[in-house]
mmCIF file of C-alpha atoms and ligand atoms in Angstrom:
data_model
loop_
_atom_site.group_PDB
_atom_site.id
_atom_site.type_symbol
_atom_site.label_atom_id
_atom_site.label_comp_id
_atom_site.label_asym_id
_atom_site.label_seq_id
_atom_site.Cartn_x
_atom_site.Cartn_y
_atom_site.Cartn_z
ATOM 1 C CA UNK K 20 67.301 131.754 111.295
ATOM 2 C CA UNK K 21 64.033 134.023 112.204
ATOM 3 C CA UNK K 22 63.188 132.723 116.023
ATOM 4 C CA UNK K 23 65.005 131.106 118.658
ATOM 5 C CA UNK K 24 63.635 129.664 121.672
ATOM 6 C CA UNK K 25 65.822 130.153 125.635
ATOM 7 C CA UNK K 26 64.964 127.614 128.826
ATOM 8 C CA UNK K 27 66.265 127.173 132.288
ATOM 9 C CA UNK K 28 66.418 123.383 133.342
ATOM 10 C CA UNK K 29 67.199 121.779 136.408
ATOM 11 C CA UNK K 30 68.670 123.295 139.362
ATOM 12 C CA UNK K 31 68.970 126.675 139.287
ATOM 13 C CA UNK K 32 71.706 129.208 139.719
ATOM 14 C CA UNK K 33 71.640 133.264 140.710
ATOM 15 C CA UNK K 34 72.952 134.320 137.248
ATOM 16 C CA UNK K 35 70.475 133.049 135.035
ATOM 17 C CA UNK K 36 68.414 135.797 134.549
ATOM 18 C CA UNK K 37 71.487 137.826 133.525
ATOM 19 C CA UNK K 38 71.688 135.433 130.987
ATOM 20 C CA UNK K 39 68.040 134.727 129.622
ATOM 21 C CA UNK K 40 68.417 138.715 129.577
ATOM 22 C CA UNK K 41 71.070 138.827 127.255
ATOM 23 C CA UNK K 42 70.264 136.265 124.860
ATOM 24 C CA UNK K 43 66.629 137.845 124.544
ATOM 25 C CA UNK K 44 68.541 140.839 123.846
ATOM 26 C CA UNK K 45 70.945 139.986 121.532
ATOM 27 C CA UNK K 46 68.351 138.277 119.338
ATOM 28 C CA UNK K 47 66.576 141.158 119.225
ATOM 29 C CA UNK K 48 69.660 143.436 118.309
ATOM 30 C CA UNK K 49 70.119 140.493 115.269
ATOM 31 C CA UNK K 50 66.122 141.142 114.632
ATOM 32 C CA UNK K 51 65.345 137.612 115.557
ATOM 33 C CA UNK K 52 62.350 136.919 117.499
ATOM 34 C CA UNK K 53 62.686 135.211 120.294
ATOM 35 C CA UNK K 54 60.068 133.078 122.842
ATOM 36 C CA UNK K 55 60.783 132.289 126.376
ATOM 37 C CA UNK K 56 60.053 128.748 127.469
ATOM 38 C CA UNK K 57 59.007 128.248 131.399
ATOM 39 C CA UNK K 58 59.816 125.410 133.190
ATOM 40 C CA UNK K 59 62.327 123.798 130.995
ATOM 41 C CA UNK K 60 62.088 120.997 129.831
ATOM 42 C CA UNK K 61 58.225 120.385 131.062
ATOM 43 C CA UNK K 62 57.025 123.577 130.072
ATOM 44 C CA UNK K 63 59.132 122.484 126.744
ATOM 45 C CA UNK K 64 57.000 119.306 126.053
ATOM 46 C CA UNK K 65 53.386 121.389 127.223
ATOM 47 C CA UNK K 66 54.226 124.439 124.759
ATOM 48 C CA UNK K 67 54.284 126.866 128.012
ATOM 49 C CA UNK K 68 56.196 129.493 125.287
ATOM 50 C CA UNK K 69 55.512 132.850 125.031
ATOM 51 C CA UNK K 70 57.036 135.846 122.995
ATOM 52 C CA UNK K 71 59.633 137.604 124.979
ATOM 53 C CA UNK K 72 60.536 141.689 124.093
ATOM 54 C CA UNK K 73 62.820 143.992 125.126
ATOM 55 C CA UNK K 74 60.698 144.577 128.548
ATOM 56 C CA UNK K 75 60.532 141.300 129.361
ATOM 57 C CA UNK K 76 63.755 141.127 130.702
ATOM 58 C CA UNK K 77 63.989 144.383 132.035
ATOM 59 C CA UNK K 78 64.826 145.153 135.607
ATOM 60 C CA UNK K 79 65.692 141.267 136.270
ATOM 61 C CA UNK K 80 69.659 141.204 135.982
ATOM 62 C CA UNK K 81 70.267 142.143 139.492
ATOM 63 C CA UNK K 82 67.670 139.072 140.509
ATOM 64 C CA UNK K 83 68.312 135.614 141.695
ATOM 65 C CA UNK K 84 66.176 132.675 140.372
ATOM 66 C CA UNK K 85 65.062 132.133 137.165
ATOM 67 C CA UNK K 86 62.033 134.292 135.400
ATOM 68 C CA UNK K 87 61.492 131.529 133.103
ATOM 69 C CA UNK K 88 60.954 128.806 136.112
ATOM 70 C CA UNK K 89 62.834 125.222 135.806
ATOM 71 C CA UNK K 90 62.108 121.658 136.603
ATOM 72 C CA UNK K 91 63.022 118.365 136.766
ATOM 73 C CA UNK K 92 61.149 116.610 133.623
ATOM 74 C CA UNK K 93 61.602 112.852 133.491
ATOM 75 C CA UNK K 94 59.359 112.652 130.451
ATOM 76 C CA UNK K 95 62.287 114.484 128.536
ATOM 77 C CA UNK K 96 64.323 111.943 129.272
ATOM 78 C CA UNK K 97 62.446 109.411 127.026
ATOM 79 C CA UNK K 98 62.264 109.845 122.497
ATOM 80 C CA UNK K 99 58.577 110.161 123.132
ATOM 81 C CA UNK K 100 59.207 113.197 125.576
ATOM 82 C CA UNK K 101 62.046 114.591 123.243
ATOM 83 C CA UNK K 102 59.916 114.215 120.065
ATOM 84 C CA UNK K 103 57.023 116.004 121.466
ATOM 85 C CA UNK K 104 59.411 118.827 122.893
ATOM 86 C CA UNK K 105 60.503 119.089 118.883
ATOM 87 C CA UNK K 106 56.723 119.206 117.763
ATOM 88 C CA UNK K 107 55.874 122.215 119.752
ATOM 89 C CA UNK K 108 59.357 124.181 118.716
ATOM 90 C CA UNK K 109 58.045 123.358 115.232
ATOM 91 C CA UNK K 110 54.454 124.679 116.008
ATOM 92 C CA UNK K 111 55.927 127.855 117.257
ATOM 93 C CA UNK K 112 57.964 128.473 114.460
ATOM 94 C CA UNK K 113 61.017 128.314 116.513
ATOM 95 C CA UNK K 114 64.139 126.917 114.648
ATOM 96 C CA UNK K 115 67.109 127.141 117.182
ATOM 97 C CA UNK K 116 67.117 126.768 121.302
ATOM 98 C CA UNK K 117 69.529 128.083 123.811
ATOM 99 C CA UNK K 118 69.601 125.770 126.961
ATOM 100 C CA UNK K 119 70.885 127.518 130.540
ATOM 101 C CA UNK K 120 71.604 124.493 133.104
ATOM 102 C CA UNK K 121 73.329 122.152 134.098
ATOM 103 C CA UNK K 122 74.963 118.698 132.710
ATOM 104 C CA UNK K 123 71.378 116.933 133.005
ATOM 105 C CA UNK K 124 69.959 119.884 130.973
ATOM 106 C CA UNK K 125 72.838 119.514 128.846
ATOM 107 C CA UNK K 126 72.265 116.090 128.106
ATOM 108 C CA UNK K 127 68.513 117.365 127.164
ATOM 109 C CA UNK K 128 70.421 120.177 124.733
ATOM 110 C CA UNK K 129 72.258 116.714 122.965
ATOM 111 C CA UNK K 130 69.164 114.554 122.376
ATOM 112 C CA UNK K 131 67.552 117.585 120.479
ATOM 113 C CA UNK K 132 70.802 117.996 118.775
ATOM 114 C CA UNK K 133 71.142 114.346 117.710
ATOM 115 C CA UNK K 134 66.897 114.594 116.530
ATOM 116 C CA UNK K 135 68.072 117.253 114.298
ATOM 117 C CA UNK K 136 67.226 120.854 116.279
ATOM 118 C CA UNK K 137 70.116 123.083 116.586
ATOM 119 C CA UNK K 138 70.844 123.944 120.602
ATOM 120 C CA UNK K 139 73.407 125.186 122.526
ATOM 121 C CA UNK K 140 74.056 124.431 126.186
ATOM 122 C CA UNK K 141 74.781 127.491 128.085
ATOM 123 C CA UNK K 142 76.349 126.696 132.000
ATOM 124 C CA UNK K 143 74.233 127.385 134.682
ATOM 125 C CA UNK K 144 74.794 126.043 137.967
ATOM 126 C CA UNK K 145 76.474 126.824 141.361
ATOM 127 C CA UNK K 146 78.268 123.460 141.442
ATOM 128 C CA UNK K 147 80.997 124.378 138.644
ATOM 129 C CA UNK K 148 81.519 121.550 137.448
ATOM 130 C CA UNK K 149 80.805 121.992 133.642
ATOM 131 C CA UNK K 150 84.003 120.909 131.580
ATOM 132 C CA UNK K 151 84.408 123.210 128.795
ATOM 133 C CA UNK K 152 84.517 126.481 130.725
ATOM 134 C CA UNK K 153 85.958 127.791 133.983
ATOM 135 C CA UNK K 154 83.557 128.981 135.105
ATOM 136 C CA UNK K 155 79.667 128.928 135.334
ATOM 137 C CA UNK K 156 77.132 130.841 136.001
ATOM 138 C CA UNK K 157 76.095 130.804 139.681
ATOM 139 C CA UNK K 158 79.157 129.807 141.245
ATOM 140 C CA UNK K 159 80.862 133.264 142.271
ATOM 141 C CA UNK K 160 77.487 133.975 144.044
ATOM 142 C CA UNK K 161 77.212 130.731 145.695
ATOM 143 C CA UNK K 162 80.811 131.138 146.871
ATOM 144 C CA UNK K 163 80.205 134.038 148.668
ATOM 145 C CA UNK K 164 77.223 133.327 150.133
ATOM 146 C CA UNK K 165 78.997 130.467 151.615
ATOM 147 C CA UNK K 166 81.632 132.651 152.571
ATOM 148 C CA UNK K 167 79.215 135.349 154.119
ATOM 149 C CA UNK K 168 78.016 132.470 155.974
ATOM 150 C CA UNK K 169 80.919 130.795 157.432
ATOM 151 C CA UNK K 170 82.197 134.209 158.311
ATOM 152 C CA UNK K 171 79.361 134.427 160.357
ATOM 153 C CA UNK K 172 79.639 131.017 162.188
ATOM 154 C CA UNK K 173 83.435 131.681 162.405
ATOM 155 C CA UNK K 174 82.485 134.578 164.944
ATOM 156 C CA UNK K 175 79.865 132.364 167.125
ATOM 157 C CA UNK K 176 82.582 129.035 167.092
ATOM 158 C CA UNK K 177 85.489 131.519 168.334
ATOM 159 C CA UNK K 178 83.332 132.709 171.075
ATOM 160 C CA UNK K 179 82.512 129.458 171.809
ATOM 161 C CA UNK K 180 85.533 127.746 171.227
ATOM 162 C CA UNK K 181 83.760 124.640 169.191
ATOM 163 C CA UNK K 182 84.432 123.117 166.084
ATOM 164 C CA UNK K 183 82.152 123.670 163.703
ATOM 165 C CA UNK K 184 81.340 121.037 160.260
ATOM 166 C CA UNK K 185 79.820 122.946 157.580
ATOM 167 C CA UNK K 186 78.243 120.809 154.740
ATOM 168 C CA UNK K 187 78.365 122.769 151.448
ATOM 169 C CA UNK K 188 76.429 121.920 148.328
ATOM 170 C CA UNK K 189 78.038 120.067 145.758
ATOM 171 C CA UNK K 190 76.699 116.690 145.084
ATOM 172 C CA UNK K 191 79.593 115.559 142.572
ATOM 173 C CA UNK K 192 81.840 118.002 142.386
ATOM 174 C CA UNK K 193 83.952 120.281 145.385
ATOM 175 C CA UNK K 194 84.799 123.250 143.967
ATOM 176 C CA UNK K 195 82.331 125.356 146.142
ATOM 177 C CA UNK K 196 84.116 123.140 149.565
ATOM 178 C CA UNK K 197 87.133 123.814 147.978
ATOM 179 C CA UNK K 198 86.959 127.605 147.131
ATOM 180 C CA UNK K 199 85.121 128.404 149.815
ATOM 181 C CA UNK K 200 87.427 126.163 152.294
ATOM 182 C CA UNK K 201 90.463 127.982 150.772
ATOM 183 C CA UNK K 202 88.949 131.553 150.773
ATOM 184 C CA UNK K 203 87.997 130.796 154.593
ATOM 185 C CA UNK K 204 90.910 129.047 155.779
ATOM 186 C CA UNK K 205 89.330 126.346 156.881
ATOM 187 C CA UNK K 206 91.381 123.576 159.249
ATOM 188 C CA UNK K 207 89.860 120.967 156.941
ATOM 189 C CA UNK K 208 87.946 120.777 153.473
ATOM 190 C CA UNK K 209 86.360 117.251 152.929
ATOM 191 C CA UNK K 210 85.829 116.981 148.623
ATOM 192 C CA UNK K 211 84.403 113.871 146.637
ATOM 193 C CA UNK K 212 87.562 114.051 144.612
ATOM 194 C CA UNK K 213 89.783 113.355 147.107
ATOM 195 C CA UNK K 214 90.140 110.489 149.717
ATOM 196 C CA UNK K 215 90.902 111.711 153.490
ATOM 197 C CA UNK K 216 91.998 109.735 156.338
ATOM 198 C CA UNK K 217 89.568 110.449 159.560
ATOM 199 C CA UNK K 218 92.199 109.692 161.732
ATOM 200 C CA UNK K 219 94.633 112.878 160.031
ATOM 201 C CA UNK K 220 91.648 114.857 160.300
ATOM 202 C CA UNK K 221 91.409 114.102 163.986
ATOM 203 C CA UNK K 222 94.767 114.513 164.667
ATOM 204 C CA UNK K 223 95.007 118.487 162.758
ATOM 205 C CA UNK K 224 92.363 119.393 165.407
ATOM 206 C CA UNK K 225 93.971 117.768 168.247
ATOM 207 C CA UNK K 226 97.104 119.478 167.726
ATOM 208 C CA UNK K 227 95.251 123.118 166.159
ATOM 209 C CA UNK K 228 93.932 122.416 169.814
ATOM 210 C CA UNK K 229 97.330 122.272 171.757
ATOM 211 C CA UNK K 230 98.318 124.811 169.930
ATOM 212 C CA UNK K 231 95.146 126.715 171.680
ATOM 213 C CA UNK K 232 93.278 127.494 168.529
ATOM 214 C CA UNK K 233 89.746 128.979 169.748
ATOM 215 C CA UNK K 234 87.566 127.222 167.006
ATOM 216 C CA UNK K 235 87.915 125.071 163.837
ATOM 217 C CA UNK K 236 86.243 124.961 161.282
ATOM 218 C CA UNK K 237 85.597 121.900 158.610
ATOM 219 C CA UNK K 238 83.880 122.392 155.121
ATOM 220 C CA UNK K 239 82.540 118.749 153.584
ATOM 221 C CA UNK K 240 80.733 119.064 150.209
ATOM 222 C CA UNK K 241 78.130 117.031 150.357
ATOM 223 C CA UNK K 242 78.745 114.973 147.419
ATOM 224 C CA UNK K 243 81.561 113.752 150.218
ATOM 225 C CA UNK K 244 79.620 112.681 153.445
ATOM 226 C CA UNK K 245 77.000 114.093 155.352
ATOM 227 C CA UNK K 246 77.915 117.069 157.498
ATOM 228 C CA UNK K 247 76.143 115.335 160.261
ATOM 229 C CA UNK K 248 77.556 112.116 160.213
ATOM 230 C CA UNK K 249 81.383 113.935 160.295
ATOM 231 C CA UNK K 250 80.385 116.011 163.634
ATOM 232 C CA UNK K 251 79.090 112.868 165.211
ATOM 233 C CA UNK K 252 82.493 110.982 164.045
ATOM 234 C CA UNK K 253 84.465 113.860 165.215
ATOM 235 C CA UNK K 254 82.669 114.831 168.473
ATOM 236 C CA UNK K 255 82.610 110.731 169.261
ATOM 237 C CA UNK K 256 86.739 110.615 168.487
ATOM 238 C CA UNK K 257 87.921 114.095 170.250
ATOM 239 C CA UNK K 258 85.119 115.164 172.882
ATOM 240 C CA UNK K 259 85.518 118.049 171.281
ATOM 241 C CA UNK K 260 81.954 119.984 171.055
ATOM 242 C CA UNK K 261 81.177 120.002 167.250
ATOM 243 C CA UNK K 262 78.378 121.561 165.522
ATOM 244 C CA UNK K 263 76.959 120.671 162.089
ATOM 245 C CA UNK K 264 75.599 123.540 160.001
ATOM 246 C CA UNK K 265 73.676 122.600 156.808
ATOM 247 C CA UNK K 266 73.768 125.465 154.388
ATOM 248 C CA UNK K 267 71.057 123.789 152.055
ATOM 249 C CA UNK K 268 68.862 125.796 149.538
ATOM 250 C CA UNK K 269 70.556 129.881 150.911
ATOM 251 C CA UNK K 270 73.219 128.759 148.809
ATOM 252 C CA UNK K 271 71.589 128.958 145.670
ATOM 253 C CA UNK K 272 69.693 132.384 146.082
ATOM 254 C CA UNK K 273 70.622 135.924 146.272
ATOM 255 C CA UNK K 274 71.313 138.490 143.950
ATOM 256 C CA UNK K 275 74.073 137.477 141.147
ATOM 257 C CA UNK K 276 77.769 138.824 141.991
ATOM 258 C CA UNK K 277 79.097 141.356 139.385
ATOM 259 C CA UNK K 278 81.365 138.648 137.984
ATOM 260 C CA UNK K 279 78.183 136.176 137.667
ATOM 261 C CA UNK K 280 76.338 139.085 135.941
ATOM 262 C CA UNK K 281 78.932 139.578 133.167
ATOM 263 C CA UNK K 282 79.297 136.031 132.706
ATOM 264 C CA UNK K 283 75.814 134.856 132.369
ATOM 265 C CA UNK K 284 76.093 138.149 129.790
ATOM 266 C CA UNK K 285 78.910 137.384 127.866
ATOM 267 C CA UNK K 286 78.042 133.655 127.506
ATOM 268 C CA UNK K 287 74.284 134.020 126.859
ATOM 269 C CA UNK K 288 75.417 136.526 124.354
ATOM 270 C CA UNK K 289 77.697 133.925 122.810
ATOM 271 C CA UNK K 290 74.771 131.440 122.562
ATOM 272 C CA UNK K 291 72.894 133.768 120.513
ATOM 273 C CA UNK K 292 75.960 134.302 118.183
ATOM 274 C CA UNK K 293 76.833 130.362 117.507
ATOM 275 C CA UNK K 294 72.453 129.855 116.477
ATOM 276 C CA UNK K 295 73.114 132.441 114.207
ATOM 277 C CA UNK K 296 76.630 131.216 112.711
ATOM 278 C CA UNK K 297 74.903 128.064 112.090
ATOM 279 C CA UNK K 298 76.353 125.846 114.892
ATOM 280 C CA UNK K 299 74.602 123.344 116.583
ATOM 281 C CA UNK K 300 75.411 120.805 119.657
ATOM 282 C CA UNK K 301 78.148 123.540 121.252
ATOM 283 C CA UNK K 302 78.196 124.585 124.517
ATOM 284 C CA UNK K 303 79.698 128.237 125.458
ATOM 285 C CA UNK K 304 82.282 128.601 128.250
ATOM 286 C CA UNK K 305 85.285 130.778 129.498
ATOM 287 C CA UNK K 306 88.625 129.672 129.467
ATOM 288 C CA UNK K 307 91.322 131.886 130.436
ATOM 289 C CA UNK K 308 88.914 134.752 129.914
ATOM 290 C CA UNK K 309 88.371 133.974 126.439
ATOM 291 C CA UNK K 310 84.627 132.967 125.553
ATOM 292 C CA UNK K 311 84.968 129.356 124.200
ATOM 293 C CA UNK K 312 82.073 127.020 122.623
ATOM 294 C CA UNK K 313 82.659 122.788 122.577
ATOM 295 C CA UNK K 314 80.934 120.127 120.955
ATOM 296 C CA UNK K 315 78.466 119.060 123.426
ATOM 297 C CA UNK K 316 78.872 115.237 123.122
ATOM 298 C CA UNK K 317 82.755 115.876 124.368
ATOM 299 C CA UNK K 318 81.873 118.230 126.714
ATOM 300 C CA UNK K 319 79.492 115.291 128.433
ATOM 301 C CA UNK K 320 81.918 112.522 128.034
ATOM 302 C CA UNK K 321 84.633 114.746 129.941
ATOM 303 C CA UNK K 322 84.329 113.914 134.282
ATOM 304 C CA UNK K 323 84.380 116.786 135.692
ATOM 305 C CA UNK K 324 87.898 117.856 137.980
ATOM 306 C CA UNK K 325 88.801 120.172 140.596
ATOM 307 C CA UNK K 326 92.168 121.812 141.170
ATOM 308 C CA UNK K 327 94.085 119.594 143.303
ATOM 309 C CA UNK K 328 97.152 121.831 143.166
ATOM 310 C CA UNK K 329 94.733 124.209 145.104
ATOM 311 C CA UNK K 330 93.390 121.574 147.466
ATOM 312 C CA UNK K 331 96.972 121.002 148.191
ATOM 313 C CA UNK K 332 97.484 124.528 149.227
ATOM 314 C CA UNK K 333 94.756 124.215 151.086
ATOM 315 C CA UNK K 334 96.063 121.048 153.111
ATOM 316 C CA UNK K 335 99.473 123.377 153.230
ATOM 317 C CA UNK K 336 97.621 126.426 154.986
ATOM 318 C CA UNK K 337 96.280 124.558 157.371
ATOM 319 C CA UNK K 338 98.865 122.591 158.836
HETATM 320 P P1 ADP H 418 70.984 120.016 136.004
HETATM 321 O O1 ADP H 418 70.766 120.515 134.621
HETATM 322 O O2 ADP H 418 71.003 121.096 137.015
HETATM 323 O O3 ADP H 418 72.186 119.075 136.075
HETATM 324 P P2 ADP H 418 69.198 117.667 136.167
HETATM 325 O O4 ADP H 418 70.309 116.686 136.186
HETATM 326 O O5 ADP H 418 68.067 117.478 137.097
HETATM 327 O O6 ADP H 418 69.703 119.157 136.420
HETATM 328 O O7 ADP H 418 68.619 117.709 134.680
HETATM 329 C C1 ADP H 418 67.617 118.614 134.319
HETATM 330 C C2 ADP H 418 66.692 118.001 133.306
HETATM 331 O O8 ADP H 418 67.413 117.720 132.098
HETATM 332 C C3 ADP H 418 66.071 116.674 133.683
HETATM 333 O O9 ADP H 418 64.984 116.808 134.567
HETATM 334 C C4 ADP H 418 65.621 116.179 132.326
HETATM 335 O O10 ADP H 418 64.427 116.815 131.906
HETATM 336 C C5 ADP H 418 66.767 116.642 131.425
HETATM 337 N N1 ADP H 418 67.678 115.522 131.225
HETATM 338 C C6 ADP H 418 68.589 115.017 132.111
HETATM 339 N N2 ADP H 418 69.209 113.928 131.609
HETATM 340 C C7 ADP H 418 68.690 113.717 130.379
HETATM 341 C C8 ADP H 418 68.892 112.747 129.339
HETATM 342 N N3 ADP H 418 69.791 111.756 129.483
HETATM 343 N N4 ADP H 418 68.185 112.863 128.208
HETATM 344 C C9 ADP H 418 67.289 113.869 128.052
HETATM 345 N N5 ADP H 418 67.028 114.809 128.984
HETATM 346 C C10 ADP H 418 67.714 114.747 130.131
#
């Protein structure tokens, strides 16, 4: 293998540049040649590639975003899409791709795999909910932005003596609620894995309030409810006054944590080592600290699941 090709698809994740950076890097240290594709999957199927060198990564690993751009690309989606996405790698020469996303992107990564083209799926969002690895890239960040944030509202809902619902990203998966709930010590965390009773809710923050707690504070990932329609639930059952905070689109910036940063190096790293071992259709991961690479079409057919033991503790810290 001479050239490889790297992408960013779908949502993105602070972390990603750390790891475009590294697999541009490591190809070059294995004198590959290496071309950076913008705008995934799109940019993919309208040969928006370009030669990448040492410089062009330089100075980004402390940045959030993505250098190389992402979309959303329906088109890819379709064999016509994919098959045109496998005509320009061919007119560029390029004869292995790493992919940094998400599942969707990942289920990109296994079409060109099944046409033939060697790629491996590296994970990039905040969401963490990638089986195969622990961890991916994004998540630490997003975690303590949320945290950062909730701190903040934490200090306004004591003075204030409110209760405060916080909706969290997460549209399938509540490891950021979770985490974030834990790492808070939040009264309640509302995840899509896990069925809650309103009434139980109601009833922790009529008795926090007995107890004369000053403020409470309820994460719900999205993927669970809106945050809005929980405070209006709440505030209608207690009288209590509730506010709804929507953390939206802060969650996914900001400058990667130094645990996203090594991640996003070690795995983009690992990409780069599989193309060149000859694999194709793996995706790279940590487990237990240990890099880790899957075959993609298991990784995809896994469901995704969050530490219940830990939501328990969570439900146990509260009480
Ligand atoms: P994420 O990678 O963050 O989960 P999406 O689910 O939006 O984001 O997927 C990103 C892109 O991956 C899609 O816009 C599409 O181009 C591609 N993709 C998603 N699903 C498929 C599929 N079944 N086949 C081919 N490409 C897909």
């Amino acid at each position: 293998m001479k050239r490889i090709g790297v992408l960013t698809s779908g949502g993105d994740s602070p972390g990603m540049n750390a790891a475009i950076r590294a697999v541009v890097r490591k190809a070059i240290y294995h004198d590959l040649e290496v071309y950076g594709i913008s705008y995934g999957y799109a940019g993919l199927i309208a040969g928006d590639i370009r030669k990448m060198e040492l410089g062009s990564v330089g100075d980004i690993i402390h940045r959030g975003g993505t250098m190389l751009y992402t979309a959303r690309c329906e088109e890819f989606k379709t064999l016509e899409g994919q098959k045109k996405g496998i005509e320009q790698l061919k007119k560029f020469g390029i004869e292995g791709l790493v992919v940094i996303g998400g599942d969707g992107s990942y289920r990109g990564a296994q079409k060109l795999t099944e046409h033939g083209f060697p790629t491996i799926g590296v994970p990039g969002t905040i969401d963490n909910d990638i089986p195969g690895t622990d961890y991916t890239i994004g998540f630490d960040t997003a975690l303590n932005t949320v945290i950062d944030a909730i701190d903040k509202i934490r200090d306004t809902a004591t003075s204030h003596e409110r209760t405060y619902v916080i909706e969290v990203m997460g549209r399938h998966a509540g490891d950021l609620a979770l985490w974030s709930g834990l790492a808070d010590g939040a009264e309640t965390i509302v995840i899509p894995e896990a069925d809650y009773e309103m009434n139980q809710i109601i009833s922790r923050l009529e008795r926090g309030q007995e107890r004369g707690k000053k403020h409470s504070i309820i994460i719900v990932a999205e993927g669970a409810g809106s945050g809005m329609d929980f405070g209006k639930r709440i505030s209608d059952a207690t009288q209590m006054e509730t506010r709804v905070t929507v953390l939206g689109h802060i969650q996914r910036g900001g400058s990667p944590t130094g645990a996203d940063r090594v991640l996003a190096s070690r795995l983009g790293a690992k990409a780069v080592d599989l193309l060149l071992e000859g694999e194709a259709g793996r995706t790279v991961g940590i487990q237990n600290n240990k890099l880790v690479h899957h075959d993609i079409n298991e990784v995809l057919a896994q469901p995704h699941s969050v530490d219940l033991d830990m939501y328990k503790l969570s439900q146990e810290l509260s009480i």
